[in-house]
Short mmCIF file of N, CA and C in Angstrom, two decimals:
data_model
loop_
_atom_site.label_atom_id
_atom_site.label_comp_id
_atom_site.label_asym_id
_atom_site.label_seq_id
_atom_site.Cartn_x
_atom_site.Cartn_y
_atom_site.Cartn_z
N MET C 1 171.82 145.20 60.99
CA MET C 1 172.02 143.76 61.57
C MET C 1 171.78 142.63 60.47
N ARG C 2 172.67 141.63 60.65
CA ARG C 2 172.58 140.72 59.75
C ARG C 2 171.45 140.01 59.78
N PRO C 3 170.85 139.30 58.83
CA PRO C 3 169.68 138.49 58.97
C PRO C 3 169.66 137.36 59.81
N VAL C 4 170.80 136.73 59.81
CA VAL C 4 170.87 135.65 60.81
C VAL C 4 170.82 136.07 62.24
N LEU C 5 171.24 137.15 62.68
CA LEU C 5 171.23 137.66 63.78
C LEU C 5 169.88 138.39 64.16
N ARG C 6 169.27 138.70 63.06
CA ARG C 6 167.78 139.18 63.42
C ARG C 6 167.05 138.06 63.70
N LYS C 7 167.03 136.96 62.99
CA LYS C 7 166.31 135.77 63.31
C LYS C 7 166.59 135.31 64.78
N PHE C 8 168.00 135.44 65.09
CA PHE C 8 168.32 134.84 66.30
C PHE C 8 167.72 135.70 67.46
N ALA C 9 167.73 137.07 67.13
CA ALA C 9 167.21 138.28 68.14
C ALA C 9 165.57 137.91 68.33
N LEU C 10 165.05 137.46 67.11
CA LEU C 10 163.55 137.23 67.23
C LEU C 10 163.32 136.07 67.79
N ILE C 11 164.12 134.96 67.70
CA ILE C 11 163.90 133.79 68.15
C ILE C 11 164.37 133.85 69.71
N SER C 12 165.52 134.47 69.93
CA SER C 12 165.83 134.70 71.47
C SER C 12 164.82 135.40 72.31
N GLY C 13 164.01 136.27 71.60
CA GLY C 13 163.00 136.92 72.37
C GLY C 13 161.69 136.09 72.39
N VAL C 14 161.52 135.28 71.64
CA VAL C 14 160.48 134.26 71.54
C VAL C 14 160.60 133.10 72.35
N VAL C 15 161.78 132.63 72.38
CA VAL C 15 162.08 131.30 73.24
C VAL C 15 161.81 131.63 74.72
N PRO C 16 162.43 132.83 75.29
CA PRO C 16 162.32 133.05 76.66
C PRO C 16 160.74 133.09 76.95
N ARG C 17 160.11 133.88 76.15
CA ARG C 17 158.48 133.95 76.26
C ARG C 17 157.90 132.66 76.36
N MET C 18 158.28 131.74 75.26
CA MET C 18 157.64 130.65 75.23
C MET C 18 158.06 129.65 76.56
N LEU C 19 159.24 129.69 76.96
CA LEU C 19 159.68 129.01 78.09
C LEU C 19 158.89 129.53 79.39
N GLN C 20 158.71 130.74 79.51
CA GLN C 20 158.13 131.45 80.58
C GLN C 20 156.69 130.98 80.69
N ASP C 21 155.93 130.95 79.13
CA ASP C 21 154.69 130.46 79.14
C ASP C 21 154.58 128.93 79.66
N LEU C 22 155.52 128.15 79.19
CA LEU C 22 155.46 126.67 79.44
C LEU C 22 155.80 126.60 80.95
N ILE C 23 156.66 127.55 81.62
CA ILE C 23 156.85 127.48 83.07
C ILE C 23 155.61 127.79 83.91
N ARG C 24 154.94 128.86 83.44
CA ARG C 24 153.53 129.32 83.96
C ARG C 24 152.50 128.15 83.85
N GLN C 25 152.47 127.68 82.68
CA GLN C 25 151.57 126.58 82.30
C GLN C 25 151.81 125.41 83.26
N HIS C 26 153.14 124.97 83.41
CA HIS C 26 153.29 123.97 84.43
C HIS C 26 153.11 124.24 85.74
N THR C 27 153.49 125.48 86.01
CA THR C 27 153.20 125.92 87.49
C THR C 27 151.57 125.74 87.94
N LEU C 28 150.88 126.28 86.76
CA LEU C 28 149.39 126.11 87.07
C LEU C 28 148.86 124.82 87.16
N GLU C 29 149.47 123.88 86.25
CA GLU C 29 148.91 122.56 86.28
C GLU C 29 149.36 121.87 87.47
N LYS C 30 150.63 122.24 87.80
CA LYS C 30 151.19 121.53 88.95
C LYS C 30 150.16 121.99 90.13
N ALA C 31 149.95 123.34 90.33
CA ALA C 31 149.20 123.85 91.54
C ALA C 31 147.49 123.04 91.39
N ALA C 32 147.28 122.91 90.19
CA ALA C 32 145.89 122.31 90.14
C ALA C 32 145.88 120.85 90.59
N LEU C 33 147.03 120.17 90.01
CA LEU C 33 147.10 118.74 90.61
C LEU C 33 147.53 118.60 91.85
N GLN C 34 148.15 119.54 92.60
CA GLN C 34 148.37 119.57 94.18
C GLN C 34 147.02 119.81 94.75
N GLN C 35 146.14 120.75 94.17
CA GLN C 35 144.74 120.99 94.81
C GLN C 35 144.06 119.66 94.71
N GLN C 36 144.20 119.08 93.42
CA GLN C 36 143.38 117.84 93.34
C GLN C 36 143.65 116.71 94.32
N SER C 37 145.20 116.57 94.60
CA SER C 37 145.80 115.64 95.40
C SER C 37 145.28 115.96 96.84
N GLU C 38 145.39 117.17 97.27
CA GLU C 38 145.06 117.60 98.61
C GLU C 38 143.32 117.20 98.74
N ALA C 39 142.70 117.62 97.74
CA ALA C 39 141.31 117.39 97.99
C ALA C 39 140.83 115.72 98.01
N ALA C 40 141.61 115.11 97.16
CA ALA C 40 141.49 113.58 97.24
C ALA C 40 141.98 113.03 98.68
N THR C 41 143.05 113.43 99.11
CA THR C 41 143.48 113.17 100.32
C THR C 41 142.57 113.58 101.45
N GLN C 42 141.96 114.72 101.35
CA GLN C 42 140.92 115.11 102.41
C GLN C 42 139.78 114.13 102.36
N ARG C 43 139.28 113.93 100.99
CA ARG C 43 138.18 112.87 100.96
C ARG C 43 138.55 111.49 101.54
N ALA C 44 139.83 111.01 101.27
CA ALA C 44 140.19 109.84 101.64
C ALA C 44 140.21 109.82 103.16
N VAL C 45 140.69 110.64 103.82
CA VAL C 45 140.79 111.05 105.32
C VAL C 45 139.45 110.91 105.93
N LYS C 46 138.60 111.67 105.18
CA LYS C 46 137.20 111.75 105.61
C LYS C 46 136.46 110.40 105.59
N ALA C 47 136.67 109.52 104.47
CA ALA C 47 136.07 108.19 104.27
C ALA C 47 136.68 107.33 105.39
N ALA C 48 138.05 107.45 105.45
CA ALA C 48 138.64 106.67 106.53
C ALA C 48 138.06 106.86 107.97
N GLU C 49 137.78 108.13 108.31
CA GLU C 49 137.33 108.55 109.48
C GLU C 49 135.84 107.91 109.74
N SER C 50 135.04 108.12 108.70
CA SER C 50 133.78 107.52 108.55
C SER C 50 133.73 106.03 108.60
N LEU C 51 134.61 105.37 107.92
CA LEU C 51 134.66 103.95 108.02
C LEU C 51 135.08 103.54 109.39
N SER C 52 136.19 104.12 109.95
CA SER C 52 136.50 103.92 111.31
C SER C 52 135.35 104.06 112.41
N ALA C 53 134.71 105.11 112.19
CA ALA C 53 133.47 105.43 112.99
C ALA C 53 132.59 104.39 112.93
N ASP C 54 132.21 103.91 111.78
CA ASP C 54 131.22 102.84 111.34
C ASP C 54 131.66 101.41 111.96
N LEU C 55 132.98 101.18 111.86
CA LEU C 55 133.36 99.84 112.49
C LEU C 55 133.14 100.01 113.89
N VAL C 56 133.52 101.17 114.70
CA VAL C 56 133.62 101.31 115.93
C VAL C 56 132.34 100.99 116.52
N GLU C 57 131.19 101.64 115.62
CA GLU C 57 129.90 101.64 116.02
C GLU C 57 129.35 100.18 116.02
N VAL C 58 129.68 99.45 114.83
CA VAL C 58 129.42 97.94 114.75
C VAL C 58 129.99 97.19 115.82
N ALA C 59 131.15 97.37 116.13
CA ALA C 59 131.79 96.68 117.34
C ALA C 59 131.24 96.93 118.65
N ASN C 60 131.01 98.36 118.87
CA ASN C 60 130.23 98.66 120.17
C ASN C 60 128.81 98.23 120.13
N SER C 61 128.08 98.16 119.02
CA SER C 61 126.86 97.69 119.23
C SER C 61 126.79 96.18 119.38
N GLY C 62 127.59 95.39 118.78
CA GLY C 62 127.69 93.91 119.07
C GLY C 62 128.18 93.73 120.49
N ALA C 63 129.14 94.56 121.06
CA ALA C 63 129.53 94.23 122.38
C ALA C 63 128.36 94.75 123.48
N ALA C 64 127.70 95.82 123.06
CA ALA C 64 126.45 96.31 123.83
C ALA C 64 125.35 95.12 124.02
N LYS C 65 125.20 94.71 122.83
CA LYS C 65 124.06 93.48 122.66
C LYS C 65 124.83 92.20 123.59
N ALA C 66 125.96 91.94 123.53
CA ALA C 66 126.57 90.87 124.21
C ALA C 66 126.46 91.10 125.51
N PHE C 67 126.68 92.44 126.00
CA PHE C 67 126.49 92.64 127.38
C PHE C 67 125.21 92.58 127.90
N GLN C 68 124.21 93.06 127.16
CA GLN C 68 122.84 93.12 127.53
C GLN C 68 122.31 91.72 127.60
N GLU C 69 122.71 90.81 126.69
CA GLU C 69 122.34 89.29 126.70
C GLU C 69 122.96 88.71 127.97
N GLN C 70 124.31 89.13 128.18
CA GLN C 70 124.84 88.47 129.45
C GLN C 70 124.04 88.87 130.66
N GLN C 71 123.79 90.01 130.73
CA GLN C 71 122.78 90.46 131.94
C GLN C 71 121.65 89.77 131.93
N GLN C 72 120.83 89.54 130.83
CA GLN C 72 119.54 88.89 130.83
C GLN C 72 119.96 87.29 131.25
N ILE C 73 121.14 86.76 130.86
CA ILE C 73 121.41 85.41 131.14
C ILE C 73 121.72 85.35 132.60
N GLY C 74 122.30 86.30 133.24
CA GLY C 74 122.68 86.29 134.70
C GLY C 74 121.27 86.37 135.53
N VAL C 75 120.22 87.14 134.86
CA VAL C 75 119.08 87.32 135.64
C VAL C 75 118.34 85.89 135.75
N GLU C 76 118.27 85.47 134.48
CA GLU C 76 117.71 84.12 134.24
C GLU C 76 118.34 82.99 135.17
N VAL C 77 119.65 82.98 135.30
CA VAL C 77 120.44 82.06 136.11
C VAL C 77 119.98 82.19 137.51
N GLU C 78 119.82 83.57 137.96
CA GLU C 78 119.58 83.99 139.39
C GLU C 78 117.90 83.23 139.62
N LYS C 79 117.05 83.49 138.62
CA LYS C 79 115.68 82.72 138.76
C LYS C 79 115.95 81.24 138.69
N VAL C 80 116.55 80.73 137.95
CA VAL C 80 116.75 79.12 137.98
C VAL C 80 117.37 78.76 139.30
N LEU C 81 118.39 79.46 139.71
CA LEU C 81 118.85 79.06 141.17
C LEU C 81 117.82 79.14 142.22
N SER C 82 117.07 80.34 142.15
CA SER C 82 116.21 80.58 143.23
C SER C 82 115.00 79.35 143.12
N LEU C 83 114.45 79.24 141.84
CA LEU C 83 113.63 78.00 141.65
C LEU C 83 114.23 76.59 141.97
N THR C 84 115.44 76.36 141.91
CA THR C 84 116.12 75.09 142.29
C THR C 84 116.08 75.12 143.72
N ASN C 85 116.35 76.16 144.41
CA ASN C 85 116.53 76.24 145.95
C ASN C 85 115.14 75.85 146.37
N LYS C 86 114.12 76.58 145.85
CA LYS C 86 112.75 76.39 146.37
C LYS C 86 112.13 74.76 146.05
N LEU C 87 112.57 74.28 144.90
CA LEU C 87 112.26 72.78 144.58
C LEU C 87 113.23 71.95 145.73
N SER C 88 114.34 72.23 145.83
CA SER C 88 115.10 71.45 146.85
C SER C 88 114.50 71.58 148.25
N ASP C 89 114.01 72.77 148.61
CA ASP C 89 113.27 72.93 149.97
C ASP C 89 112.12 72.11 149.95
N GLN C 90 111.25 72.19 148.89
CA GLN C 90 110.03 71.47 148.83
C GLN C 90 110.30 69.80 148.80
N ASN C 91 111.25 69.45 148.08
CA ASN C 91 111.58 68.02 148.30
C ASN C 91 112.01 67.70 149.54
N THR C 92 112.71 68.46 150.24
CA THR C 92 113.06 68.19 151.66
C THR C 92 111.88 67.98 152.46
N ASP C 93 110.97 69.06 152.35
CA ASP C 93 109.83 68.97 153.08
C ASP C 93 108.87 67.86 152.62
N TRP C 94 108.72 67.26 151.32
CA TRP C 94 107.99 66.21 150.87
C TRP C 94 108.75 64.80 151.60
N ALA C 95 110.09 64.88 151.45
CA ALA C 95 110.79 63.82 152.17
C ALA C 95 110.53 63.52 153.67
N ALA C 96 110.29 64.62 154.25
CA ALA C 96 110.21 64.70 155.92
C ALA C 96 108.88 64.26 156.14
N LEU C 97 107.85 64.85 155.14
CA LEU C 97 106.36 64.37 155.22
C LEU C 97 106.14 62.88 154.89
N ILE C 98 106.96 62.37 153.91
CA ILE C 98 106.73 60.86 153.60
C ILE C 98 107.40 59.84 154.69
N ASN C 99 108.46 60.54 155.36
CA ASN C 99 109.14 59.83 156.55
C ASN C 99 108.18 59.78 157.76
N SER C 100 107.45 60.88 157.88
CA SER C 100 106.47 61.15 159.09
C SER C 100 105.42 60.21 158.80
N ALA C 101 104.96 60.11 157.62
CA ALA C 101 103.76 59.31 157.32
C ALA C 101 104.15 57.83 157.39
N ASP C 102 105.35 57.49 156.93
CA ASP C 102 105.75 56.19 156.96
C ASP C 102 105.97 55.84 158.59
N GLN C 103 106.35 56.55 159.23
CA GLN C 103 106.66 56.38 160.73
C GLN C 103 105.31 56.24 161.32
N ALA C 104 104.35 57.08 161.05
CA ALA C 104 103.09 57.06 161.55
C ALA C 104 102.43 55.61 161.16
N LEU C 105 102.56 55.04 159.87
CA LEU C 105 101.99 53.97 159.59
C LEU C 105 102.66 52.71 159.99
N ARG C 106 104.00 52.93 160.33
CA ARG C 106 104.73 51.81 161.22
C ARG C 106 104.09 51.70 162.72
N VAL C 107 103.88 52.90 163.21
CA VAL C 107 103.25 53.02 164.48
C VAL C 107 101.77 52.45 164.77
N LEU C 108 101.13 52.70 163.58
CA LEU C 108 99.54 52.28 163.33
C LEU C 108 99.85 50.78 163.26
N GLY C 109 100.71 50.31 162.48
CA GLY C 109 100.97 48.76 162.14
C GLY C 109 101.14 48.19 163.38
N ASP C 110 102.16 48.87 164.24
CA ASP C 110 102.47 48.19 165.57
C ASP C 110 101.45 48.28 166.52
N PHE C 111 100.59 49.56 166.45
CA PHE C 111 99.44 49.47 167.30
C PHE C 111 98.47 48.46 166.93
N GLN C 112 98.11 48.43 165.74
CA GLN C 112 97.23 47.39 165.10
C GLN C 112 97.68 45.92 165.66
N THR C 113 99.06 45.62 165.43
CA THR C 113 99.44 44.37 165.99
C THR C 113 99.22 44.26 167.29
N TYR C 114 99.50 45.26 168.31
CA TYR C 114 99.33 45.27 169.47
C TYR C 114 98.06 44.85 169.87
N PHE C 115 97.14 45.77 169.19
CA PHE C 115 95.52 45.70 169.50
C PHE C 115 95.17 44.23 169.27
N GLU C 116 95.65 43.53 168.06
CA GLU C 116 95.27 42.20 167.65
C GLU C 116 95.80 41.33 168.76
N VAL C 117 96.71 41.43 169.33
CA VAL C 117 97.62 40.51 170.36
C VAL C 117 96.82 40.72 171.66
N LEU C 118 96.36 41.96 172.00
CA LEU C 118 95.48 42.36 173.14
C LEU C 118 94.38 41.76 173.16
N GLN C 119 93.49 41.64 171.82
CA GLN C 119 92.32 41.18 171.57
C GLN C 119 92.50 39.54 171.76
N GLN C 120 93.44 39.03 171.23
CA GLN C 120 93.70 37.58 171.41
C GLN C 120 93.86 37.23 172.74
N ASP C 121 94.59 38.09 173.63
CA ASP C 121 94.81 37.95 174.97
C ASP C 121 93.30 38.04 175.74
N MET C 122 92.58 38.88 175.43
CA MET C 122 91.27 39.29 176.01
C MET C 122 90.37 37.99 175.78
N SER C 123 90.38 37.49 174.56
CA SER C 123 89.59 36.44 174.01
C SER C 123 89.90 35.23 174.93
N LYS C 124 91.19 34.94 174.99
CA LYS C 124 91.68 33.81 175.80
C LYS C 124 91.27 33.94 177.40
N LEU C 125 91.34 35.24 177.80
CA LEU C 125 91.09 35.37 179.12
C LEU C 125 89.29 35.34 179.25
N THR C 126 88.74 35.65 178.31
CA THR C 126 87.41 35.67 178.44
C THR C 126 86.96 34.07 178.39
N ASP C 127 87.53 33.37 177.46
CA ASP C 127 87.40 31.97 177.31
C ASP C 127 87.62 31.18 178.59
N SER C 128 88.91 31.61 179.21
CA SER C 128 89.32 31.04 180.48
C SER C 128 88.24 31.35 181.49
N LEU C 129 87.73 32.60 181.59
CA LEU C 129 86.88 33.10 182.73
C LEU C 129 85.45 32.16 182.55
N GLN C 130 85.11 32.01 181.09
CA GLN C 130 83.83 31.41 180.84
C GLN C 130 84.01 29.89 181.10
N HIS C 131 85.09 29.33 180.90
CA HIS C 131 85.34 28.06 181.29
C HIS C 131 85.25 27.68 182.74
N LEU C 132 86.07 28.65 183.38
CA LEU C 132 85.99 28.54 184.94
C LEU C 132 84.72 28.78 185.46
N GLY C 133 83.87 29.68 184.95
CA GLY C 133 82.60 30.01 185.50
C GLY C 133 81.73 28.69 185.09
N LYS C 134 82.04 28.00 184.13
CA LYS C 134 81.07 26.82 183.89
C LYS C 134 81.60 25.64 184.86
N GLN C 135 82.98 25.65 184.95
CA GLN C 135 83.33 24.77 186.14
C GLN C 135 82.67 25.02 187.49
N ALA C 136 82.66 26.44 187.76
CA ALA C 136 82.34 26.79 189.20
C ALA C 136 80.80 26.70 189.26
N ALA C 137 80.07 26.71 188.33
CA ALA C 137 78.61 26.81 188.37
C ALA C 137 78.03 25.30 188.93
N PRO C 138 78.53 24.38 188.35
CA PRO C 138 77.91 23.17 188.98
C PRO C 138 78.59 22.94 190.40
N GLN C 139 79.73 23.42 190.64
CA GLN C 139 80.05 23.20 192.10
C GLN C 139 79.29 24.10 192.94
N GLN C 140 78.77 25.24 192.50
CA GLN C 140 78.04 26.09 193.38
C GLN C 140 76.52 25.51 193.39
N GLN C 141 76.32 24.82 192.49
CA GLN C 141 74.80 24.22 192.69
C GLN C 141 74.79 22.96 193.64
N GLN C 142 76.00 22.34 193.78
CA GLN C 142 76.12 21.26 194.65
C GLN C 142 76.36 21.71 196.01
N GLN C 143 76.52 22.91 196.36
CA GLN C 143 76.92 23.33 197.76
C GLN C 143 75.63 23.66 198.50
N PRO C 144 74.70 23.70 198.46
CA PRO C 144 73.62 24.47 199.05
C PRO C 144 73.50 24.41 200.59
#
């Protein structure tokens, strides 16, 4: 064999082996990168799931707190309405008592006025009777 052909034969045997080694190395690196990519994707998915769960928990806790506060406000509103109704009833009762007392005072005032008029009339009657008695006494003394 000629020396050029021998070099070519040597090179031709070495080149395919080098190419095979390069392809094998590339395939291994590609598989490693694919595994890293899949692992990173899985970590990203888990992180997204965790973030989503945390956000849902935060939103739900806020909604639950708002719901509880709304229920407490409802209870307080019921208490205030109940107290308002009681106060209104008491106010109505007090107004009725005041009107009753006012009416009683008016009646008492009317009675006092009536009593004063009656007393004046009785005084006039008494004075008139005394006056008549004084006039009749001299006439009785004259008639024996």
